[in-house]
CSV table of C-alpha atoms and ligand atoms in Angstrom, one decimal:
chain,number,residue,atom,x,y,z
A,1,MET,CA,-23.5,123.8,100.8
A,2,SER,CA,-24.7,120.5,99.3
A,3,LYS,CA,-27.1,117.9,100.7
A,4,THR,CA,-24.1,115.7,101.6
A,5,ASN,CA,-23.4,118.1,104.5
A,6,LEU,CA,-26.5,117.1,106.3
A,7,ALA,CA,-25.7,114.9,109.3
A,8,ILE,CA,-28.8,112.7,108.8
A,9,GLN,CA,-29.9,110.2,111.4
A,10,LYS,CA,-32.6,107.7,110.6
A,11,ASP,CA,-32.2,105.0,113.2
A,12,LEU,CA,-33.2,107.3,116.2
A,13,LEU,CA,-36.9,106.3,116.0
A,14,ARG,CA,-36.1,102.5,116.3
A,15,GLN,CA,-36.2,103.1,120.0
A,16,PRO,CA,-38.9,104.8,122.0
A,17,SER,CA,-38.0,108.5,121.9
A,18,THR,CA,-39.3,111.9,123.1
A,19,ILE,CA,-40.4,114.0,120.1
A,20,THR,CA,-40.8,117.6,121.1
A,21,LEU,CA,-42.7,120.3,119.1
A,22,VAL,CA,-41.2,123.8,119.3
A,23,GLY,CA,-41.8,127.0,117.4
A,24,ASN,CA,-43.4,130.5,117.6
A,25,PRO,CA,-47.0,130.9,118.9
A,26,ASN,CA,-49.7,130.1,116.4
A,27,THR,CA,-47.6,128.2,113.9
A,28,GLY,CA,-49.6,124.9,114.1
A,29,LYS,CA,-47.8,123.1,116.9
A,30,SER,CA,-50.9,122.0,118.7
A,31,THR,CA,-52.6,121.1,115.4
A,32,ILE,CA,-49.7,118.7,114.6
A,33,PHE,CA,-49.6,117.5,118.2
A,34,ASN,CA,-53.3,116.5,117.9
A,35,ALA,CA,-52.8,114.9,114.6
A,36,LEU,CA,-49.9,112.8,115.8
A,37,THR,CA,-51.4,111.8,119.2
A,38,GLY,CA,-55.1,111.7,118.5
A,39,LEU,CA,-56.8,110.5,121.7
A,40,ARG,CA,-53.5,109.5,123.2
A,41,GLN,CA,-52.9,112.7,125.1
A,42,LYS,CA,-52.8,114.2,128.6
A,43,ILE,CA,-53.2,117.8,129.3
A,44,ALA,CA,-52.2,119.3,132.7
A,45,ASN,CA,-50.5,122.5,133.9
A,46,TYR,CA,-46.9,123.0,134.6
A,47,PRO,CA,-46.4,123.2,138.4
A,48,GLY,CA,-47.2,126.6,139.9
A,49,ILE,CA,-48.3,128.4,136.7
A,50,THR,CA,-51.2,128.3,134.3
A,51,VAL,CA,-49.3,127.2,131.3
A,52,GLU,CA,-50.7,124.1,129.6
A,53,ARG,CA,-48.5,121.1,129.5
A,54,LYS,CA,-49.5,118.8,126.7
A,55,MET,CA,-48.0,115.3,126.3
A,56,GLY,CA,-49.1,112.4,124.4
A,57,SER,CA,-47.9,109.4,122.4
A,58,THR,CA,-47.7,108.3,118.8
A,59,ILE,CA,-46.7,105.1,117.0
A,60,ILE,CA,-44.2,105.2,114.2
A,61,ASN,CA,-43.2,101.9,112.5
A,62,GLY,CA,-44.6,100.0,115.5
A,63,VAL,CA,-42.6,101.9,118.1
A,64,LEU,CA,-44.4,104.0,120.7
A,65,HIS,CA,-42.9,107.5,121.2
A,66,LYS,CA,-43.7,110.4,123.6
A,67,VAL,CA,-44.8,113.6,122.0
A,68,ILE,CA,-44.6,117.0,123.8
A,69,ASP,CA,-46.1,120.2,122.7
A,70,LEU,CA,-44.1,123.1,124.2
A,71,PRO,CA,-45.4,126.6,124.9
A,72,GLY,CA,-44.8,128.9,121.9
A,73,ALA,CA,-41.8,131.3,122.1
A,74,TYR,CA,-40.4,134.1,119.9
A,75,SER,CA,-36.9,133.8,121.4
A,76,LEU,CA,-34.8,131.7,123.7
A,77,ASN,CA,-33.7,134.9,125.5
A,78,HIS,CA,-37.0,135.7,127.1
A,79,LYS,CA,-37.8,135.6,130.7
A,80,LYS,CA,-41.6,135.0,130.7
A,81,ALA,CA,-42.6,131.9,132.6
A,82,ASP,CA,-43.8,129.9,129.6
A,83,GLU,CA,-40.7,130.8,127.5
A,84,ARG,CA,-38.5,129.7,130.3
A,85,ILE,CA,-40.2,126.3,130.3
A,86,THR,CA,-39.5,126.0,126.6
A,87,TYR,CA,-35.9,127.0,126.9
A,88,GLU,CA,-35.2,124.9,130.0
A,89,THR,CA,-36.9,121.9,128.4
A,90,LEU,CA,-34.8,122.3,125.3
A,91,ILE,CA,-31.5,122.4,127.2
A,92,GLY,CA,-32.7,119.5,129.3
A,93,SER,CA,-32.6,121.2,132.7
A,94,TYR,CA,-36.3,121.4,133.4
A,95,ASP,CA,-37.2,118.8,136.0
A,96,TYR,CA,-40.9,118.5,135.1
A,97,GLU,CA,-40.4,117.8,131.4
A,98,GLU,CA,-38.8,115.1,129.4
A,99,LYS,CA,-35.6,115.9,127.5
A,100,PRO,CA,-36.2,116.0,123.8
A,101,ASP,CA,-34.5,113.2,121.7
A,102,LEU,CA,-35.6,115.0,118.6
A,103,LEU,CA,-37.4,118.2,117.7
A,104,LEU,CA,-40.1,119.0,115.2
A,105,LEU,CA,-39.1,122.6,114.6
A,106,VAL,CA,-42.4,124.2,113.4
A,107,LEU,CA,-42.3,127.3,111.2
A,108,ASP,CA,-45.2,129.3,109.6
A,109,ALA,CA,-44.3,129.3,105.9
A,110,SER,CA,-46.2,132.5,105.4
A,111,ASN,CA,-44.0,134.3,107.9
A,112,LEU,CA,-40.7,132.6,107.5
A,113,GLU,CA,-38.2,135.3,108.3
A,114,ARG,CA,-39.6,136.1,111.7
A,115,ASN,CA,-40.0,132.4,112.5
A,116,LEU,CA,-36.4,131.7,111.5
A,117,PHE,CA,-35.2,133.9,114.3
A,118,LEU,CA,-36.2,131.4,117.1
A,119,ALA,CA,-35.4,128.5,114.8
A,120,SER,CA,-31.9,129.7,114.3
A,121,GLN,CA,-31.4,129.8,118.1
A,122,VAL,CA,-33.0,126.4,118.5
A,123,MET,CA,-30.6,125.1,115.8
A,124,ASP,CA,-27.6,126.2,118.0
A,125,LEU,CA,-28.6,123.6,120.7
A,126,GLN,CA,-27.4,120.5,118.8
A,127,ILE,CA,-30.6,118.5,119.1
A,128,PRO,CA,-31.7,116.3,116.1
A,129,ILE,CA,-34.3,118.3,114.1
A,130,LEU,CA,-36.9,117.9,111.4
A,131,MET,CA,-38.0,121.3,110.2
A,132,VAL,CA,-41.8,121.4,109.5
A,133,LEU,CA,-43.2,124.3,107.5
A,134,THR,CA,-46.9,124.7,108.2
A,135,MET,CA,-49.5,127.0,106.6
A,136,SER,CA,-48.3,125.9,103.2
A,137,ASP,CA,-51.8,126.5,102.0
A,138,ILE,CA,-51.8,130.2,103.2
A,139,ALA,CA,-48.3,130.7,101.7
A,140,ASP,CA,-49.7,129.4,98.4
A,141,GLU,CA,-52.7,131.8,98.5
A,142,ARG,CA,-50.4,134.7,99.2
A,143,GLY,CA,-48.1,133.8,96.3
A,144,ILE,CA,-45.2,133.0,98.6
A,145,ILE,CA,-43.1,130.3,97.1
A,146,ILE,CA,-40.8,128.4,99.5
A,147,LYS,CA,-38.1,126.1,98.3
A,148,PRO,CA,-37.7,123.5,101.1
A,149,GLU,CA,-34.6,122.0,99.4
A,150,GLN,CA,-32.8,125.4,99.5
A,151,LEU,CA,-33.8,125.9,103.1
A,152,SER,CA,-32.6,122.4,103.9
A,153,SER,CA,-29.2,123.0,102.5
A,154,ALA,CA,-28.8,126.4,104.0
A,155,TRP,CA,-29.6,125.2,107.5
A,156,ARG,CA,-28.5,121.5,107.0
A,157,VAL,CA,-31.6,120.0,108.4
A,158,PRO,CA,-34.3,118.0,106.6
A,159,VAL,CA,-37.4,120.1,105.8
A,160,ILE,CA,-41.0,119.2,104.9
A,161,SER,CA,-43.9,121.5,104.0
A,162,VAL,CA,-47.4,120.6,105.2
A,163,ASN,CA,-50.9,122.0,105.7
A,164,ALA,CA,-51.2,121.0,109.4
A,165,ARG,CA,-55.0,121.0,109.1
A,166,SER,CA,-55.1,118.4,106.3
A,167,LYS,CA,-56.2,114.9,107.0
A,168,ASN,CA,-52.9,113.2,106.2
A,169,CYS,CA,-50.7,115.6,108.1
A,170,ASP,CA,-49.7,113.0,110.7
A,171,THR,CA,-48.8,110.4,108.0
A,172,GLN,CA,-46.7,113.1,106.1
A,173,ILE,CA,-44.8,113.9,109.2
A,174,LYS,CA,-44.2,110.2,110.2
A,175,GLU,CA,-43.1,109.4,106.7
A,176,ALA,CA,-40.7,112.3,106.7
A,177,LEU,CA,-39.2,111.2,110.0
A,178,ILE,CA,-38.6,107.8,108.5
A,179,GLU,CA,-37.5,108.7,105.0
A,180,LYS,CA,-35.8,112.1,105.5
A,181,GLY,CA,-34.8,111.4,109.1
A,182,VAL,CA,-33.5,114.2,111.4
A,183,ALA,CA,-30.2,116.0,111.5
A,184,VAL,CA,-28.2,117.8,114.1
A,185,PRO,CA,-27.2,121.2,112.7
A,186,LYS,CA,-23.8,122.7,113.4
A,187,PRO,CA,-24.0,125.5,115.9
A,188,PHE,CA,-23.5,129.1,114.7
A,189,GLN,CA,-24.5,128.4,111.2
A,190,TRP,CA,-25.7,132.1,111.1
A,191,ASN,CA,-22.0,133.2,110.8
A,192,PRO,CA,-21.5,135.4,113.8
A,193,THR,CA,-18.6,137.8,113.4
A,194,THR,CA,-15.2,136.9,114.9
A,195,PRO,CA,-15.4,139.3,117.8
A,196,LEU,CA,-18.9,138.0,118.8
A,197,ARG,CA,-17.7,134.4,118.5
A,198,LYS,CA,-14.7,135.2,120.7
A,199,ALA,CA,-16.8,136.9,123.3
A,200,VAL,CA,-19.0,133.9,123.5
A,201,GLU,CA,-16.1,131.5,123.8
A,202,ARG,CA,-14.5,133.5,126.5
A,203,LEU,CA,-17.6,133.8,128.6
A,204,ASP,CA,-18.2,130.0,128.2
A,205,LYS,CA,-14.7,129.0,129.1
A,206,GLU,CA,-13.9,131.5,131.8
A,207,TRP,CA,-17.2,131.5,133.6
A,208,LEU,CA,-20.2,129.4,132.4
A,209,SER,CA,-18.3,126.2,132.3
A,210,LYS,CA,-16.8,126.7,135.7
A,211,HIS,CA,-19.6,128.2,137.7
A,212,THR,CA,-22.8,126.9,136.3
A,213,GLN,CA,-24.5,123.6,135.8
A,214,LEU,CA,-25.5,124.4,132.3
A,215,PRO,CA,-25.0,121.6,129.8
A,216,LYS,CA,-22.2,122.4,127.3
A,217,ARG,CA,-24.6,122.7,124.3
A,218,ALA,CA,-26.6,125.4,126.1
A,219,ARG,CA,-23.7,127.6,127.1
A,220,PRO,CA,-23.3,129.6,123.8
A,221,ILE,CA,-26.9,130.6,123.8
A,222,GLU,CA,-26.7,131.7,127.5
A,223,ALA,CA,-23.5,133.5,126.8
A,224,LEU,CA,-25.1,135.5,123.9
A,225,ARG,CA,-28.0,136.4,126.2
A,226,LEU,CA,-25.7,137.6,128.9
A,227,ILE,CA,-23.5,139.6,126.5
A,228,ALA,CA,-26.6,141.3,125.0
A,229,GLU,CA,-28.5,142.0,128.2
A,230,GLY,CA,-25.9,141.7,131.0
A,231,GLY,CA,-28.9,140.4,132.9
A,232,LEU,CA,-27.3,138.2,135.6
A,233,GLU,CA,-29.8,139.3,138.2
A,234,ASP,CA,-32.9,138.4,136.1
A,235,SER,CA,-31.4,135.2,134.9
A,236,PHE,CA,-33.2,132.1,136.0
A,237,TYR,CA,-30.2,130.3,137.3
A,238,GLN,CA,-28.5,130.7,140.7
A,239,TYR,CA,-25.2,131.9,139.6
A,240,SER,CA,-22.3,131.7,142.0
A,241,GLU,CA,-19.5,134.2,141.8
A,242,GLY,CA,-21.9,136.7,140.0
A,243,GLY,CA,-19.5,139.5,140.8
A,244,LYS,CA,-16.8,138.0,138.8
A,245,ALA,CA,-19.2,137.3,135.9
A,246,LYS,CA,-20.3,140.9,135.9
A,247,LYS,CA,-16.8,142.1,135.4
A,248,LEU,CA,-16.1,139.6,132.7
A,249,ILE,CA,-19.4,140.5,130.8
A,250,GLU,CA,-18.6,144.2,131.0
A,251,SER,CA,-15.1,143.6,129.7
A,252,LEU,CA,-16.5,141.5,126.8
A,253,GLN,CA,-19.0,144.2,126.0
A,254,ASN,CA,-16.2,146.8,125.9
A,255,PHE,CA,-14.2,144.4,123.7
A,256,LEU,CA,-17.2,144.2,121.2
A,257,GLU,CA,-17.6,148.0,121.2
A,258,ALA,CA,-13.9,148.5,120.5
A,259,ALA,CA,-14.4,146.1,117.6
A,260,GLY,CA,-17.1,148.3,116.2
A,261,GLU,CA,-20.1,146.2,117.4
A,262,ASN,CA,-23.1,147.0,119.5
A,263,PRO,CA,-23.1,144.3,122.2
A,264,THR,CA,-26.8,144.6,122.8
A,265,ALA,CA,-27.7,144.3,119.1
A,266,ALA,CA,-25.0,142.1,117.7
A,267,GLU,CA,-26.7,138.7,118.1
A,268,VAL,CA,-30.1,139.7,116.8
A,269,VAL,CA,-28.7,141.8,113.9
A,270,GLN,CA,-26.3,139.0,112.8
A,271,ARG,CA,-29.0,136.3,113.0
A,272,TYR,CA,-31.4,138.4,110.9
A,273,ARG,CA,-28.7,139.3,108.4
A,274,PHE,CA,-28.1,135.6,107.7
A,275,ILE,CA,-31.8,134.9,107.7
A,276,SER,CA,-32.4,137.6,105.1
A,277,ASP,CA,-29.6,136.4,103.0
A,278,ILE,CA,-30.7,132.8,102.8
A,279,SER,CA,-34.4,133.9,102.4
A,280,GLU,CA,-33.4,135.4,99.1
A,281,GLY,CA,-32.5,132.0,97.8
A,282,SER,CA,-35.4,130.0,99.4
A,283,VAL,CA,-38.4,132.3,99.4
A,284,SER,CA,-39.8,134.3,96.6
A,285,LYS,CA,-43.0,136.1,95.8
A,286,GLU,CA,-45.4,136.1,92.9
A,287,HIS,CA,-47.0,139.5,93.6
A,288,SER,CA,-44.1,141.8,94.3
A,289,ASN,CA,-46.3,144.7,95.2
A,290,GLU,CA,-47.1,143.0,98.5
A,291,LEU,CA,-43.5,143.1,99.6
A,292,THR,CA,-42.6,145.0,102.8
B,1,MET,CA,-37.5,160.9,113.4
B,2,SER,CA,-39.4,158.5,115.6
B,3,LEU,CA,-41.7,155.8,114.2
B,4,SER,CA,-44.4,157.4,116.3
B,5,ASP,CA,-44.5,160.3,113.8
B,6,ALA,CA,-44.7,158.0,110.8
B,7,VAL,CA,-47.5,158.3,108.3
B,8,VAL,CA,-49.7,155.5,106.8
B,9,GLN,CA,-48.4,153.9,103.5
B,10,GLN,CA,-44.9,155.5,103.8
B,11,LYS,CA,-41.9,153.2,104.0
B,12,TYR,CA,-39.2,153.8,106.6
B,13,GLU,CA,-35.7,152.4,107.3
B,14,VAL,CA,-35.0,151.6,110.9
B,15,LYS,CA,-31.9,153.6,112.1
B,16,GLN,CA,-31.7,152.6,115.7
B,17,ILE,CA,-33.7,151.4,118.7
B,18,GLN,CA,-33.2,152.8,122.2
B,19,GLY,CA,-34.8,152.0,125.5
B,20,GLU,CA,-35.4,149.2,127.9
B,21,GLU,CA,-36.8,146.4,125.8
B,22,LEU,CA,-34.8,147.0,122.7
B,23,VAL,CA,-33.7,143.4,122.3
B,24,ARG,CA,-37.3,142.2,122.3
B,25,ILE,CA,-38.2,144.8,119.7
B,26,MET,CA,-35.2,143.8,117.5
B,27,GLU,CA,-36.1,140.2,117.9
B,28,MET,CA,-39.4,141.0,116.2
B,29,GLY,CA,-37.4,141.8,113.1
B,30,LEU,CA,-36.9,145.6,113.6
B,31,THR,CA,-33.2,145.6,113.3
B,32,PRO,CA,-31.2,148.6,112.1
B,33,GLY,CA,-31.3,148.7,108.3
B,34,SER,CA,-34.6,146.9,108.0
B,35,ILE,CA,-37.4,148.4,106.0
B,36,CYS,CA,-41.0,148.7,107.3
B,37,ARG,CA,-44.2,150.2,106.1
B,38,VAL,CA,-47.0,151.8,108.1
B,39,ILE,CA,-50.2,149.9,107.2
B,40,ARG,CA,-52.7,151.6,109.4
B,41,ARG,CA,-53.1,153.6,112.6
B,42,ALA,CA,-56.0,153.6,115.1
B,43,PRO,CA,-58.0,156.9,115.4
B,44,MET,CA,-55.8,158.1,118.3
B,45,GLY,CA,-52.7,156.9,116.6
B,46,TYR,CA,-52.2,153.6,118.5
B,47,PRO,CA,-51.9,150.8,118.1
B,48,MET,CA,-50.1,151.3,114.8
B,49,GLU,CA,-49.8,148.4,112.4
B,50,ILE,CA,-46.6,148.0,110.4
B,51,LYS,CA,-45.4,145.5,107.9
B,52,ILE,CA,-41.9,144.2,108.6
B,53,ARG,CA,-40.1,141.2,107.0
B,54,GLY,CA,-43.3,140.2,105.3
B,55,TYR,CA,-45.6,140.2,108.4
B,56,LEU,CA,-48.0,142.5,110.2
B,57,LEU,CA,-46.8,143.8,113.6
B,58,SER,CA,-48.9,145.9,115.9
B,59,LEU,CA,-47.0,148.5,118.0
B,60,ARG,CA,-48.0,150.5,121.1
B,61,LYS,CA,-46.9,154.1,121.5
B,62,LYS,CA,-44.3,153.1,124.0
B,63,GLU,CA,-42.7,150.8,121.5
B,64,ALA,CA,-42.9,153.1,118.5
B,65,ASP,CA,-41.3,155.9,120.5
B,66,MET,CA,-38.2,153.8,120.9
B,67,ILE,CA,-37.7,153.3,117.1
B,68,GLU,CA,-35.7,155.9,115.1
B,69,VAL,CA,-36.4,155.8,111.4
B,70,ILE,CA,-35.9,157.7,108.2
B,71,PRO,CA,-38.4,157.8,105.2
B,72,VAL,CA,-37.2,155.9,102.2
C,1,LIG,N1,-54.6,127.2,107.0
C,1,LIG,C1,-53.9,126.6,107.9
C,1,LIG,N2,-54.2,126.8,109.2
C,1,LIG,C2,-53.4,126.2,110.1
C,1,LIG,C3,-52.4,125.4,109.8
C,1,LIG,N3,-51.8,124.9,110.9
C,1,LIG,C4,-52.5,125.5,111.9
C,1,LIG,N4,-53.5,126.3,111.5
C,1,LIG,C5,-54.4,127.1,112.3
C,1,LIG,O1,-53.7,128.1,112.9
C,1,LIG,C6,-54.2,128.3,114.2
C,1,LIG,C7,-53.1,128.1,115.3
C,1,LIG,O2,-52.7,126.7,115.3
C,1,LIG,P1,-52.2,126.0,116.6
C,1,LIG,O3,-52.0,124.6,116.2
C,1,LIG,O4,-53.1,126.3,117.7
C,1,LIG,O5,-50.8,126.8,116.8
C,1,LIG,P2,-49.8,126.7,118.0
C,1,LIG,O6,-50.0,128.0,118.8
C,1,LIG,O7,-48.5,126.7,117.4
C,1,LIG,O8,-50.1,125.5,118.8
C,1,LIG,C8,-55.4,127.4,114.4
C,1,LIG,O9,-56.5,128.1,114.1
C,1,LIG,C9,-55.1,126.3,113.4
C,1,LIG,O10,-56.3,125.6,112.9
C,1,LIG,C10,-52.1,125.2,108.4
C,1,LIG,O11,-51.1,124.5,108.0
C,1,LIG,N5,-52.9,125.8,107.5
C,2,LIG,MG1,-50.5,125.5,120.9
């Protein structure tokens, strides 16, 4: 996996774009949002719920861009109101929020493995990404050594490491957007097993693509969620032909079980397996006594 | 054994998770095969704080009960 595999885009920011911040809670998204937008920001609530909606603007190379600070989330599978907003905004189906043209995927460098779980899901959505590692100062203090280049070649997106509270954080991010650019990662970089891949493809082809309005790039994530949880009824879409879907999902779950996989656990286990594997190459620790 | 019966400082390997919110628990990093360590427990036992995948996670009794572990 060499750098040449990165599908880098650098001309995106020549036109006004929507730059969206996404990541786990408490990773520094709002700190970066404030640094980028300064006084150019507007805070309101999303309609009907008390979740803050933060939008602002920033100038990069003379072009004015929108910046959106999404509610923090641990997973795209969740059904809490604020996590739904994040998910629906990312897939471009939330009426009250701008579709992202590119993402600042924010990760806490001192807690990388857990942060990579959501990140790996977001990277399946085929949106141009710059990965921003925050808390680099805390990682340093704890003796956690991150190798951004390794992370970048493992996930095929450009990566920068910042202290979001430092004065020049906005400049660092803007420069990275210009010089490193953004890249669209290939979906399923986390190497799902063949049976899981097949189950996702079948649910997409035989049902999601026919009976839902979901954009193509969001269907694999939705398929994974349905296979794990079967939760058609608590899904936030109005599914037609739910009965047919239910049967199909059950048969796919049986298919996975016959292949020796636990349908409920498969996605999470396989994502974390890949994350641990790549973390061995990209994260190390000075004080080994602190591990686990 | 259940993680509810785990003792402070001991390391455990997660064997399996059972119950309603098992996906949410696994998403926190507690997947089968992962290793955690109990860091501290409140006087009545809960919340209990464990270290998993390099970070501290606080669990309620309801959650700890769902997690089957073996000492390592
Ligand atoms: N030391 C340090 N603290 C940070 C950094 N980024 C954010 N913080 C702090 O972490 C906390 C959470 O940051 P915030 O931007 O609100 O996170 P959000 O929930 O992702 O929006 C705040 O107290 C920030 O000041 C960083 O790079 N280094
Ligand atoms: Mg915030």
